mmCIF file of C-alpha atoms in Angstrom:
data_model
loop_
_atom_site.group_PDB
_atom_site.id
_atom_site.type_symbol
_atom_site.label_atom_id
_atom_site.label_comp_id
_atom_site.label_asym_id
_atom_site.label_seq_id
_atom_site.Cartn_x
_atom_site.Cartn_y
_atom_site.Cartn_z
ATOM 1 C CA UNK A 237 -11.880 -29.713 3.445
ATOM 2 C CA UNK A 238 -13.411 -28.151 6.428
ATOM 3 C CA UNK A 239 -11.674 -29.875 9.288
ATOM 4 C CA UNK A 240 -8.342 -28.625 7.697
ATOM 5 C CA UNK A 241 -9.616 -24.901 8.425
ATOM 6 C CA UNK A 242 -8.574 -23.868 12.565
ATOM 7 C CA UNK A 243 -11.363 -21.589 13.677
ATOM 8 C CA UNK A 244 -10.558 -19.517 16.577
ATOM 9 C CA UNK A 245 -12.467 -20.039 20.043
ATOM 10 C CA UNK A 246 -16.189 -17.972 19.706
ATOM 11 C CA UNK A 247 -15.181 -14.406 20.758
ATOM 12 C CA UNK A 248 -18.001 -11.726 21.391
ATOM 13 C CA UNK A 249 -18.267 -11.322 17.833
ATOM 14 C CA UNK A 250 -17.970 -13.805 15.043
ATOM 15 C CA UNK A 251 -16.144 -12.355 12.905
ATOM 16 C CA UNK A 252 -12.807 -12.981 14.760
ATOM 17 C CA UNK A 253 -10.934 -15.600 12.907
ATOM 18 C CA UNK A 254 -7.505 -17.440 13.635
ATOM 19 C CA UNK A 255 -5.238 -18.648 11.528
ATOM 20 C CA UNK A 256 -5.172 -21.664 9.456
ATOM 21 C CA UNK A 257 -3.413 -24.640 11.592
ATOM 22 C CA UNK A 258 -1.676 -26.808 9.120
ATOM 23 C CA UNK A 259 0.435 -29.027 11.819
ATOM 24 C CA UNK A 260 -2.640 -31.400 12.635
ATOM 25 C CA UNK A 261 -4.818 -33.627 10.640
ATOM 26 C CA UNK A 262 -4.997 -34.135 7.103
ATOM 27 C CA UNK A 263 -4.444 -31.107 5.537
ATOM 28 C CA UNK A 264 -4.458 -30.469 2.142
ATOM 29 C CA UNK A 265 -1.086 -30.838 -0.299
ATOM 30 C CA UNK A 266 -1.683 -27.332 -1.157
ATOM 31 C CA UNK A 267 -2.242 -25.431 1.852
ATOM 32 C CA UNK A 268 0.865 -27.579 3.603
ATOM 33 C CA UNK A 269 3.077 -26.295 0.359
ATOM 34 C CA UNK A 270 2.216 -22.662 0.276
ATOM 35 C CA UNK A 271 2.620 -23.079 3.966
ATOM 36 C CA UNK A 272 5.373 -24.062 3.863
ATOM 37 C CA UNK A 273 7.312 -22.103 1.377
ATOM 38 C CA UNK A 274 5.842 -19.353 3.211
ATOM 39 C CA UNK A 275 7.329 -19.673 6.314
ATOM 40 C CA UNK A 276 10.748 -20.246 4.337
ATOM 41 C CA UNK A 277 10.599 -16.992 2.232
ATOM 42 C CA UNK A 278 12.726 -13.432 3.290
ATOM 43 C CA UNK A 279 11.247 -11.766 5.765
ATOM 44 C CA UNK A 280 8.959 -14.208 7.539
ATOM 45 C CA UNK A 281 9.332 -14.694 10.788
ATOM 46 C CA UNK A 282 10.810 -18.676 10.165
ATOM 47 C CA UNK A 283 13.785 -17.593 12.256
ATOM 48 C CA UNK A 284 12.374 -16.401 15.800
ATOM 49 C CA UNK A 285 12.326 -18.988 17.913
ATOM 50 C CA UNK A 286 8.526 -20.158 19.593
ATOM 51 C CA UNK A 287 8.235 -21.536 22.926
ATOM 52 C CA UNK A 288 4.851 -22.512 24.793
ATOM 53 C CA UNK A 289 4.952 -22.032 28.692
ATOM 54 C CA UNK A 290 7.200 -23.901 30.459
ATOM 55 C CA UNK A 291 9.875 -24.640 27.743
ATOM 56 C CA UNK A 292 12.295 -23.769 28.622
ATOM 57 C CA UNK A 293 14.347 -20.353 26.035
ATOM 58 C CA UNK A 294 17.807 -21.378 24.722
ATOM 59 C CA UNK A 295 20.841 -19.244 23.773
ATOM 60 C CA UNK A 296 20.211 -17.286 27.397
ATOM 61 C CA UNK A 297 24.192 -17.531 29.213
ATOM 62 C CA UNK A 298 23.033 -16.742 33.254
ATOM 63 C CA UNK A 299 26.664 -16.863 33.915
ATOM 64 C CA UNK A 300 27.475 -13.628 31.005
ATOM 65 C CA UNK A 301 23.783 -11.770 32.297
ATOM 66 C CA UNK A 302 20.788 -10.653 31.293
ATOM 67 C CA UNK A 303 17.656 -8.615 31.532
ATOM 68 C CA UNK A 304 14.419 -11.037 31.962
ATOM 69 C CA UNK A 305 11.576 -9.196 30.160
ATOM 70 C CA UNK A 306 7.780 -9.766 28.922
ATOM 71 C CA UNK A 307 6.968 -13.629 30.113
ATOM 72 C CA UNK A 308 9.727 -14.702 31.301
ATOM 73 C CA UNK A 309 10.096 -16.632 34.666
ATOM 74 C CA UNK A 310 13.425 -17.767 36.300
ATOM 75 C CA UNK A 311 14.216 -21.611 38.007
ATOM 76 C CA UNK A 312 16.436 -23.290 38.899
ATOM 77 C CA UNK A 313 18.767 -21.576 37.074
ATOM 78 C CA UNK A 314 17.414 -21.373 33.639
ATOM 79 C CA UNK A 315 15.295 -19.088 31.619
ATOM 80 C CA UNK A 316 11.277 -20.553 31.631
ATOM 81 C CA UNK A 317 8.405 -19.099 28.904
ATOM 82 C CA UNK A 318 5.182 -18.616 30.861
ATOM 83 C CA UNK A 319 3.051 -17.358 27.431
ATOM 84 C CA UNK A 320 3.272 -18.611 24.207
ATOM 85 C CA UNK A 321 4.963 -17.160 21.701
ATOM 86 C CA UNK A 322 7.911 -16.429 19.714
ATOM 87 C CA UNK A 323 11.274 -15.168 20.987
ATOM 88 C CA UNK A 324 12.479 -10.983 21.345
ATOM 89 C CA UNK A 325 15.519 -10.103 22.297
ATOM 90 C CA UNK A 326 16.893 -6.839 22.139
ATOM 91 C CA UNK A 327 20.718 -7.471 23.784
ATOM 92 C CA UNK A 328 20.745 -8.614 26.479
ATOM 93 C CA UNK A 329 17.050 -8.029 27.075
ATOM 94 C CA UNK A 330 14.732 -11.399 26.590
ATOM 95 C CA UNK A 331 10.847 -11.788 26.273
ATOM 96 C CA UNK A 332 8.358 -13.676 24.610
ATOM 97 C CA UNK A 333 6.055 -12.365 22.273
ATOM 98 C CA UNK A 334 2.182 -13.512 23.348
ATOM 99 C CA UNK A 335 0.373 -14.899 19.953
ATOM 100 C CA UNK A 336 -2.778 -13.985 21.318
ATOM 101 C CA UNK A 337 -2.972 -11.042 23.864
ATOM 102 C CA UNK A 338 -4.997 -8.234 24.741
ATOM 103 C CA UNK A 339 -4.234 -4.620 23.901
ATOM 104 C CA UNK A 340 -2.368 -2.852 25.543
ATOM 105 C CA UNK A 341 -3.261 1.630 24.784
ATOM 106 C CA UNK A 342 -0.502 3.954 24.157
ATOM 107 C CA UNK A 343 -1.243 7.841 24.238
ATOM 108 C CA UNK A 344 -2.583 9.164 20.814
ATOM 109 C CA UNK A 345 -4.080 5.690 19.340
ATOM 110 C CA UNK A 346 -6.724 5.835 17.622
ATOM 111 C CA UNK A 347 -9.462 2.595 18.802
ATOM 112 C CA UNK A 348 -13.061 2.034 18.320
ATOM 113 C CA UNK A 349 -15.132 1.119 20.670
ATOM 114 C CA UNK A 350 -18.773 0.307 21.849
ATOM 115 C CA UNK A 351 -20.657 1.360 24.561
ATOM 116 C CA UNK A 352 -21.395 -0.864 26.871
ATOM 117 C CA UNK A 353 -22.929 1.718 30.011
ATOM 118 C CA UNK A 354 -23.011 5.758 30.838
ATOM 119 C CA UNK A 355 -23.201 7.126 33.949
ATOM 120 C CA UNK A 356 -21.264 9.928 35.971
ATOM 121 C CA UNK A 357 -20.954 12.426 33.060
ATOM 122 C CA UNK A 358 -18.703 9.654 31.702
ATOM 123 C CA UNK A 359 -19.493 6.966 28.168
ATOM 124 C CA UNK A 360 -17.740 3.362 29.281
ATOM 125 C CA UNK A 361 -16.293 1.675 25.961
ATOM 126 C CA UNK A 362 -15.305 -1.976 25.898
ATOM 127 C CA UNK A 363 -12.293 -1.130 23.077
ATOM 128 C CA UNK A 364 -10.594 -4.856 23.603
ATOM 129 C CA UNK A 365 -8.078 -3.315 26.821
ATOM 130 C CA UNK A 366 -8.008 -4.956 30.170
ATOM 131 C CA UNK A 367 -10.436 -3.357 31.566
ATOM 132 C CA UNK A 368 -13.159 -1.124 30.183
ATOM 133 C CA UNK A 369 -11.771 3.000 29.164
ATOM 134 C CA UNK A 370 -13.434 6.065 29.923
ATOM 135 C CA UNK A 371 -15.124 8.495 27.737
ATOM 136 C CA UNK A 372 -15.985 12.105 29.282
ATOM 137 C CA UNK A 373 -18.541 13.820 28.837
ATOM 138 C CA UNK A 374 -16.067 17.094 28.791
ATOM 139 C CA UNK A 375 -14.313 15.376 26.348
ATOM 140 C CA UNK A 376 -16.598 14.891 23.495
ATOM 141 C CA UNK A 377 -17.995 17.987 20.522
ATOM 142 C CA UNK A 378 -21.079 19.392 22.178
ATOM 143 C CA UNK A 379 -24.012 20.224 19.440
ATOM 144 C CA UNK A 380 -23.287 23.014 17.772
ATOM 145 C CA UNK A 381 -19.246 23.052 18.204
ATOM 146 C CA UNK A 382 -19.968 25.234 21.210
ATOM 147 C CA UNK A 383 -17.014 25.915 23.796
ATOM 148 C CA UNK A 384 -18.678 25.853 27.520
ATOM 149 C CA UNK A 385 -18.454 23.584 30.290
ATOM 150 C CA UNK A 386 -20.892 20.940 31.074
ATOM 151 C CA UNK A 387 -24.852 21.394 33.417
ATOM 152 C CA UNK A 388 -26.279 19.003 34.101
ATOM 153 C CA UNK A 389 -28.624 19.055 31.133
ATOM 154 C CA UNK A 390 -26.186 18.130 29.122
ATOM 155 C CA UNK A 391 -25.441 15.547 31.451
ATOM 156 C CA UNK A 392 -29.456 14.380 30.666
ATOM 157 C CA UNK A 393 -28.940 14.783 26.893
ATOM 158 C CA UNK A 394 -26.370 12.249 26.862
ATOM 159 C CA UNK A 395 -27.725 9.360 25.103
ATOM 160 C CA UNK A 396 -28.850 11.965 22.533
ATOM 161 C CA UNK A 397 -25.548 11.590 21.499
ATOM 162 C CA UNK A 398 -23.834 8.229 21.938
ATOM 163 C CA UNK A 399 -25.970 4.989 23.963
ATOM 164 C CA UNK A 400 -25.601 1.667 24.927
ATOM 165 C CA UNK A 401 -24.481 -0.520 21.849
ATOM 166 C CA UNK A 402 -23.586 2.301 19.743
ATOM 167 C CA UNK A 403 -19.714 2.407 17.980
ATOM 168 C CA UNK A 404 -17.731 5.059 18.311
ATOM 169 C CA UNK A 405 -14.505 6.250 16.576
ATOM 170 C CA UNK A 406 -12.056 7.758 18.582
ATOM 171 C CA UNK A 407 -8.595 9.215 20.947
ATOM 172 C CA UNK A 408 -6.360 8.018 23.715
ATOM 173 C CA UNK A 409 -5.688 10.706 25.263
ATOM 174 C CA UNK A 410 -4.833 9.708 29.162
ATOM 175 C CA UNK A 411 -4.818 7.540 31.453
ATOM 176 C CA UNK A 412 -5.420 7.167 34.930
ATOM 177 C CA UNK A 413 -3.715 6.487 37.995
ATOM 178 C CA UNK A 414 -5.498 3.091 37.763
ATOM 179 C CA UNK A 415 -4.592 2.465 34.411
ATOM 180 C CA UNK A 416 -7.611 3.151 32.219
ATOM 181 C CA UNK A 417 -8.121 5.442 29.523
ATOM 182 C CA UNK A 418 -9.031 8.326 28.838
ATOM 183 C CA UNK A 419 -10.671 8.828 25.295
ATOM 184 C CA UNK A 420 -11.356 12.391 24.200
ATOM 185 C CA UNK A 421 -13.629 12.295 20.079
ATOM 186 C CA UNK A 422 -12.465 16.641 20.129
ATOM 187 C CA UNK A 423 -12.350 16.158 16.240
ATOM 188 C CA UNK A 424 -15.471 15.672 13.583
ATOM 189 C CA UNK A 425 -13.981 12.412 12.202
ATOM 190 C CA UNK A 426 -14.273 10.715 14.916
ATOM 191 C CA UNK A 427 -17.748 10.538 16.326
ATOM 192 C CA UNK A 428 -19.964 7.495 15.969
ATOM 193 C CA UNK A 429 -20.071 5.090 13.495
ATOM 194 C CA UNK A 430 -23.371 3.403 11.127
ATOM 195 C CA UNK A 431 -23.704 2.187 8.459
ATOM 196 C CA UNK A 432 -21.214 -0.427 8.460
ATOM 197 C CA UNK A 433 -19.812 -3.420 9.713
ATOM 198 C CA UNK A 434 -16.648 -4.143 13.096
ATOM 199 C CA UNK A 435 -14.545 -7.190 12.178
ATOM 200 C CA UNK A 436 -12.854 -7.731 14.887
ATOM 201 C CA UNK A 437 -8.666 -8.508 14.784
ATOM 202 C CA UNK A 438 -6.016 -9.675 16.814
ATOM 203 C CA UNK A 439 -4.552 -6.195 17.886
ATOM 204 C CA UNK A 440 -0.766 -7.951 16.818
ATOM 205 C CA UNK A 441 -1.859 -7.925 12.950
ATOM 206 C CA UNK A 442 -3.361 -4.367 12.301
ATOM 207 C CA UNK A 443 -0.304 -2.276 10.849
ATOM 208 C CA UNK A 444 0.294 1.429 12.284
ATOM 209 C CA UNK A 445 0.694 3.644 9.826
ATOM 210 C CA UNK A 446 -0.419 6.956 9.158
ATOM 211 C CA UNK A 447 -3.859 7.799 8.717
ATOM 212 C CA UNK A 448 -6.267 5.633 10.006
ATOM 213 C CA UNK A 449 -9.142 6.536 8.781
ATOM 214 C CA UNK A 450 -8.666 5.982 4.698
ATOM 215 C CA UNK A 451 -11.141 5.382 2.185
ATOM 216 C CA UNK A 452 -10.863 2.448 -0.337
ATOM 217 C CA UNK A 453 -9.096 3.696 -3.773
ATOM 218 C CA UNK A 454 -12.096 2.080 -6.391
ATOM 219 C CA UNK A 455 -9.198 1.440 -8.827
ATOM 220 C CA UNK A 456 -6.574 -0.787 -6.257
ATOM 221 C CA UNK A 457 -9.900 -2.770 -5.093
ATOM 222 C CA UNK A 458 -12.661 -2.900 -7.583
ATOM 223 C CA UNK A 459 -10.853 -3.056 -10.529
ATOM 224 C CA UNK A 460 -11.830 0.725 -11.755
ATOM 225 C CA UNK A 461 -14.733 0.001 -13.795
ATOM 226 C CA UNK A 462 -17.288 2.726 -12.068
ATOM 227 C CA UNK A 463 -14.606 5.479 -11.779
ATOM 228 C CA UNK A 464 -13.741 4.907 -16.045
ATOM 229 C CA UNK A 465 -17.556 5.513 -17.112
ATOM 230 C CA UNK A 466 -17.844 8.876 -14.505
ATOM 231 C CA UNK A 467 -14.134 10.182 -15.609
ATOM 232 C CA UNK A 468 -15.214 10.022 -19.570
ATOM 233 C CA UNK A 469 -16.917 13.513 -17.937
ATOM 234 C CA UNK A 470 -15.492 16.747 -19.201
ATOM 235 C CA UNK A 471 -13.405 18.853 -16.682
ATOM 236 C CA UNK A 472 -16.718 21.774 -17.406
ATOM 237 C CA UNK A 473 -18.614 18.932 -16.006
ATOM 238 C CA UNK A 474 -16.393 18.188 -12.776
ATOM 239 C CA UNK A 475 -14.922 20.276 -10.305
ATOM 240 C CA UNK A 476 -10.866 18.522 -9.441
ATOM 241 C CA UNK A 477 -11.871 18.146 -6.194
ATOM 242 C CA UNK A 478 -15.189 16.210 -6.903
ATOM 243 C CA UNK A 479 -12.902 14.310 -9.617
ATOM 244 C CA UNK A 480 -11.102 13.449 -7.319
ATOM 245 C CA UNK A 481 -12.597 11.847 -4.764
ATOM 246 C CA UNK A 482 -14.309 10.145 -7.636
ATOM 247 C CA UNK A 483 -11.243 7.904 -7.953
ATOM 248 C CA UNK A 484 -11.442 7.175 -3.427
ATOM 249 C CA UNK A 485 -14.973 5.026 -4.622
ATOM 250 C CA UNK A 486 -17.485 5.161 -1.611
ATOM 251 C CA UNK A 487 -16.151 2.763 0.640
ATOM 252 C CA UNK A 488 -14.020 3.206 3.627
ATOM 253 C CA UNK A 489 -12.291 1.633 6.585
ATOM 254 C CA UNK A 490 -11.617 2.455 10.005
ATOM 255 C CA UNK A 491 -7.727 0.650 11.622
ATOM 256 C CA UNK A 492 -8.476 0.172 14.372
ATOM 257 C CA UNK A 493 -5.177 -0.149 17.017
ATOM 258 C CA UNK A 494 -6.923 -2.397 19.642
ATOM 259 C CA UNK A 495 -8.213 -4.518 16.641
ATOM 260 C CA UNK A 496 -11.314 -2.723 15.532
ATOM 261 C CA UNK A 497 -11.840 -2.550 12.007
ATOM 262 C CA UNK A 498 -14.583 -0.531 10.759
ATOM 263 C CA UNK A 499 -15.780 -1.091 6.910
ATOM 264 C CA UNK A 500 -19.072 0.956 5.856
ATOM 265 C CA UNK A 501 -20.376 3.285 4.119
ATOM 266 C CA UNK A 502 -17.925 6.404 2.863
ATOM 267 C CA UNK A 503 -19.044 9.195 5.633
ATOM 268 C CA UNK A 504 -17.795 12.483 7.165
ATOM 269 C CA UNK A 505 -14.497 10.477 9.530
ATOM 270 C CA UNK A 506 -12.246 10.121 5.389
ATOM 271 C CA UNK A 507 -14.331 12.935 3.521
ATOM 272 C CA UNK A 508 -12.323 15.539 1.958
ATOM 273 C CA UNK A 509 -12.783 19.137 2.646
ATOM 274 C CA UNK A 510 -11.424 21.989 0.577
ATOM 275 C CA UNK A 511 -11.618 26.166 2.231
ATOM 276 C CA UNK A 512 -14.647 26.788 1.598
ATOM 277 C CA UNK A 513 -15.700 23.689 2.897
ATOM 278 C CA UNK A 514 -13.860 24.175 6.303
ATOM 279 C CA UNK A 515 -14.944 27.762 6.622
ATOM 280 C CA UNK A 516 -18.657 27.055 6.341
ATOM 281 C CA UNK A 517 -18.858 24.186 9.104
ATOM 282 C CA UNK A 518 -21.053 25.699 11.676
ATOM 283 C CA UNK A 519 -23.657 24.636 13.863
ATOM 284 C CA UNK A 520 -26.462 22.329 11.567
ATOM 285 C CA UNK A 521 -23.479 19.461 10.863
ATOM 286 C CA UNK A 522 -22.162 18.546 14.180
ATOM 287 C CA UNK A 523 -25.625 18.658 14.180
ATOM 288 C CA UNK A 524 -25.569 16.149 10.886
ATOM 289 C CA UNK A 525 -22.487 14.158 12.808
ATOM 290 C CA UNK A 526 -24.435 13.095 16.172
ATOM 291 C CA UNK A 527 -27.823 12.917 14.132
ATOM 292 C CA UNK A 528 -29.135 9.510 13.902
ATOM 293 C CA UNK A 529 -30.191 9.401 10.389
ATOM 294 C CA UNK A 530 -31.414 6.417 8.342
ATOM 295 C CA UNK A 531 -29.327 6.621 5.403
ATOM 296 C CA UNK A 532 -30.468 4.169 1.737
ATOM 297 C CA UNK A 533 -27.000 2.248 0.847
ATOM 298 C CA UNK A 534 -27.697 0.870 -2.483
ATOM 299 C CA UNK A 535 -27.153 -3.089 -2.988
ATOM 300 C CA UNK A 536 -23.877 -2.371 -5.271
ATOM 301 C CA UNK A 537 -22.274 -0.423 -2.530
ATOM 302 C CA UNK A 538 -22.799 -3.050 0.817
ATOM 303 C CA UNK A 539 -21.593 -5.584 -1.408
ATOM 304 C CA UNK A 540 -18.551 -3.870 -2.089
ATOM 305 C CA UNK A 541 -17.693 -3.397 1.505
ATOM 306 C CA UNK A 542 -18.776 -7.089 1.999
ATOM 307 C CA UNK A 543 -16.017 -7.257 0.005
ATOM 308 C CA UNK A 544 -13.171 -5.435 1.272
ATOM 309 C CA UNK A 545 -14.322 -6.793 4.926
ATOM 310 C CA UNK A 546 -13.458 -10.272 3.657
ATOM 311 C CA UNK A 547 -10.221 -9.428 2.338
ATOM 312 C CA UNK A 548 -9.821 -8.045 5.798
ATOM 313 C CA UNK A 549 -10.726 -11.295 7.964
ATOM 314 C CA UNK A 550 -8.805 -13.672 4.772
ATOM 315 C CA UNK A 551 -5.727 -11.416 5.857
ATOM 316 C CA UNK A 552 -6.714 -11.906 9.486
ATOM 317 C CA UNK A 553 -6.990 -15.947 8.789
ATOM 318 C CA UNK A 554 -3.910 -16.643 7.578
ATOM 319 C CA UNK A 555 -2.192 -14.143 9.938
ATOM 320 C CA UNK A 556 -1.065 -11.244 7.354
ATOM 321 C CA UNK A 557 0.066 -7.580 8.109
ATOM 322 C CA UNK A 558 -3.023 -5.789 7.754
ATOM 323 C CA UNK A 559 -2.999 -2.457 6.574
ATOM 324 C CA UNK A 560 -5.033 -0.678 3.587
ATOM 325 C CA UNK A 561 -3.074 -1.457 0.724
ATOM 326 C CA UNK A 562 -3.274 -5.399 1.403
ATOM 327 C CA UNK A 563 -7.105 -4.871 2.122
ATOM 328 C CA UNK A 564 -7.177 -3.101 -1.567
ATOM 329 C CA UNK A 565 -4.713 -5.591 -3.438
ATOM 330 C CA UNK A 566 -6.709 -9.066 -1.781
ATOM 331 C CA UNK A 567 -9.992 -7.654 -2.697
ATOM 332 C CA UNK A 568 -8.936 -6.497 -6.086
ATOM 333 C CA UNK A 569 -7.462 -10.437 -6.127
ATOM 334 C CA UNK A 570 -11.673 -11.600 -5.500
ATOM 335 C CA UNK A 571 -12.868 -9.520 -8.306
ATOM 336 C CA UNK A 572 -10.139 -10.684 -10.825
ATOM 337 C CA UNK A 573 -10.327 -14.098 -10.117
ATOM 338 C CA UNK A 574 -14.292 -14.543 -9.860
ATOM 339 C CA UNK A 575 -14.710 -15.104 -6.987
ATOM 340 C CA UNK A 576 -18.235 -13.507 -4.908
ATOM 341 C CA UNK A 577 -17.382 -12.082 -1.655
ATOM 342 C CA UNK A 578 -19.346 -14.934 -0.157
ATOM 343 C CA UNK A 579 -17.282 -17.169 -1.262
ATOM 344 C CA UNK A 580 -14.190 -15.560 0.059
ATOM 345 C CA UNK A 581 -13.279 -17.291 2.991
ATOM 346 C CA UNK A 582 -13.478 -20.437 0.934
ATOM 347 C CA UNK A 583 -10.838 -23.484 1.675
ATOM 348 C CA UNK A 584 -9.864 -22.572 -2.273
ATOM 349 C CA UNK A 585 -9.239 -18.405 -1.991
ATOM 350 C CA UNK A 586 -7.311 -19.057 1.465
ATOM 351 C CA UNK A 587 -5.411 -21.047 -0.319
ATOM 352 C CA UNK A 588 -4.558 -18.955 -3.787
ATOM 353 C CA UNK A 589 -4.547 -15.751 -1.496
ATOM 354 C CA UNK A 590 -1.399 -17.336 0.649
ATOM 355 C CA UNK A 591 0.185 -18.729 -2.228
ATOM 356 C CA UNK A 592 0.604 -15.320 -4.295
ATOM 357 C CA UNK A 593 2.008 -14.183 -0.992
ATOM 358 C CA UNK A 594 4.535 -16.910 -1.638
ATOM 359 C CA UNK A 595 5.245 -15.403 -5.192
ATOM 360 C CA UNK A 596 5.459 -11.843 -4.045
ATOM 361 C CA UNK A 597 8.049 -12.455 -0.775
ATOM 362 C CA UNK A 598 10.302 -14.723 -2.947
ATOM 363 C CA UNK A 599 10.338 -11.920 -6.177
ATOM 364 C CA UNK A 600 10.817 -9.077 -3.773
ATOM 365 C CA UNK A 601 13.524 -10.826 -1.169
ATOM 366 C CA UNK A 602 11.228 -9.788 1.291
ATOM 367 C CA UNK A 603 8.533 -8.412 2.753
#
């Protein structure tokens, strides 16, 4: 069974996993049958033509005229593919969308990056793009939220904010003339990440959603046993705002558009504050955001974090879209099926998840 799952080549992190390859070797009938049915299900991408470098893209009339897009070139009057991927057509524009590619940032994208260098009033971050991104000293919150020009003292204290190998959540602000990305963390929801784990997936699998900072719903992801026990308290014992927080659980997911997915204990990034708390946010709040405090995470919470992280890896291995409802659904299935977090990446669980996705698409008539 272990030989039937083809893993992606090792990159910088061990979390990256490739899709399941079913074309060659001895493949179990269950996985082959589920994958074939899924390809033929409504809403699948089976109708898109798959090409490899050097293949001729069919259906292109040279005499009628066409627009050559990315991943194509013209040779001897034929339109050839230069990358491995699927053919996309928009009117007369013909392009090839690669299956795996470097992240192409866009203004406003929420990304996660790891600090690789500090110099010249700036941090350089690896965001999985073609070149390192730049986070200027003037684009971050100073301790206490002070609004002033940065000076030499601030430059000397840069490592007290972010140091090498720190993982940071930030937003794409603009681009430099050479194509480098300018980032910013001018919001309290951005900053250094701790008490969790990073999962790297192909950027094309991360679905663009309204909010990329998501608190996992305990009822939807874990069955809600703890939630039901806590909500038996009377209304005098727990306010409406606190009761709403209890339903969200203690695990958060930060979906970076660059394919960096953070799963960890809930922090200020997904915390909901009322009006009084927002007005009371002062210098101490910003210090807590940048202060390196070692927090104690319980064993049950660590197990939930691992379950949610493996749910992301399952979606990546099956090459399914990654978004909060899909992550919660896979996590809940693992609980209902009695699968431990360490067994979620097994062949049996992958096949069962794939068959369930096939049945869902067939039942709804599309994905």
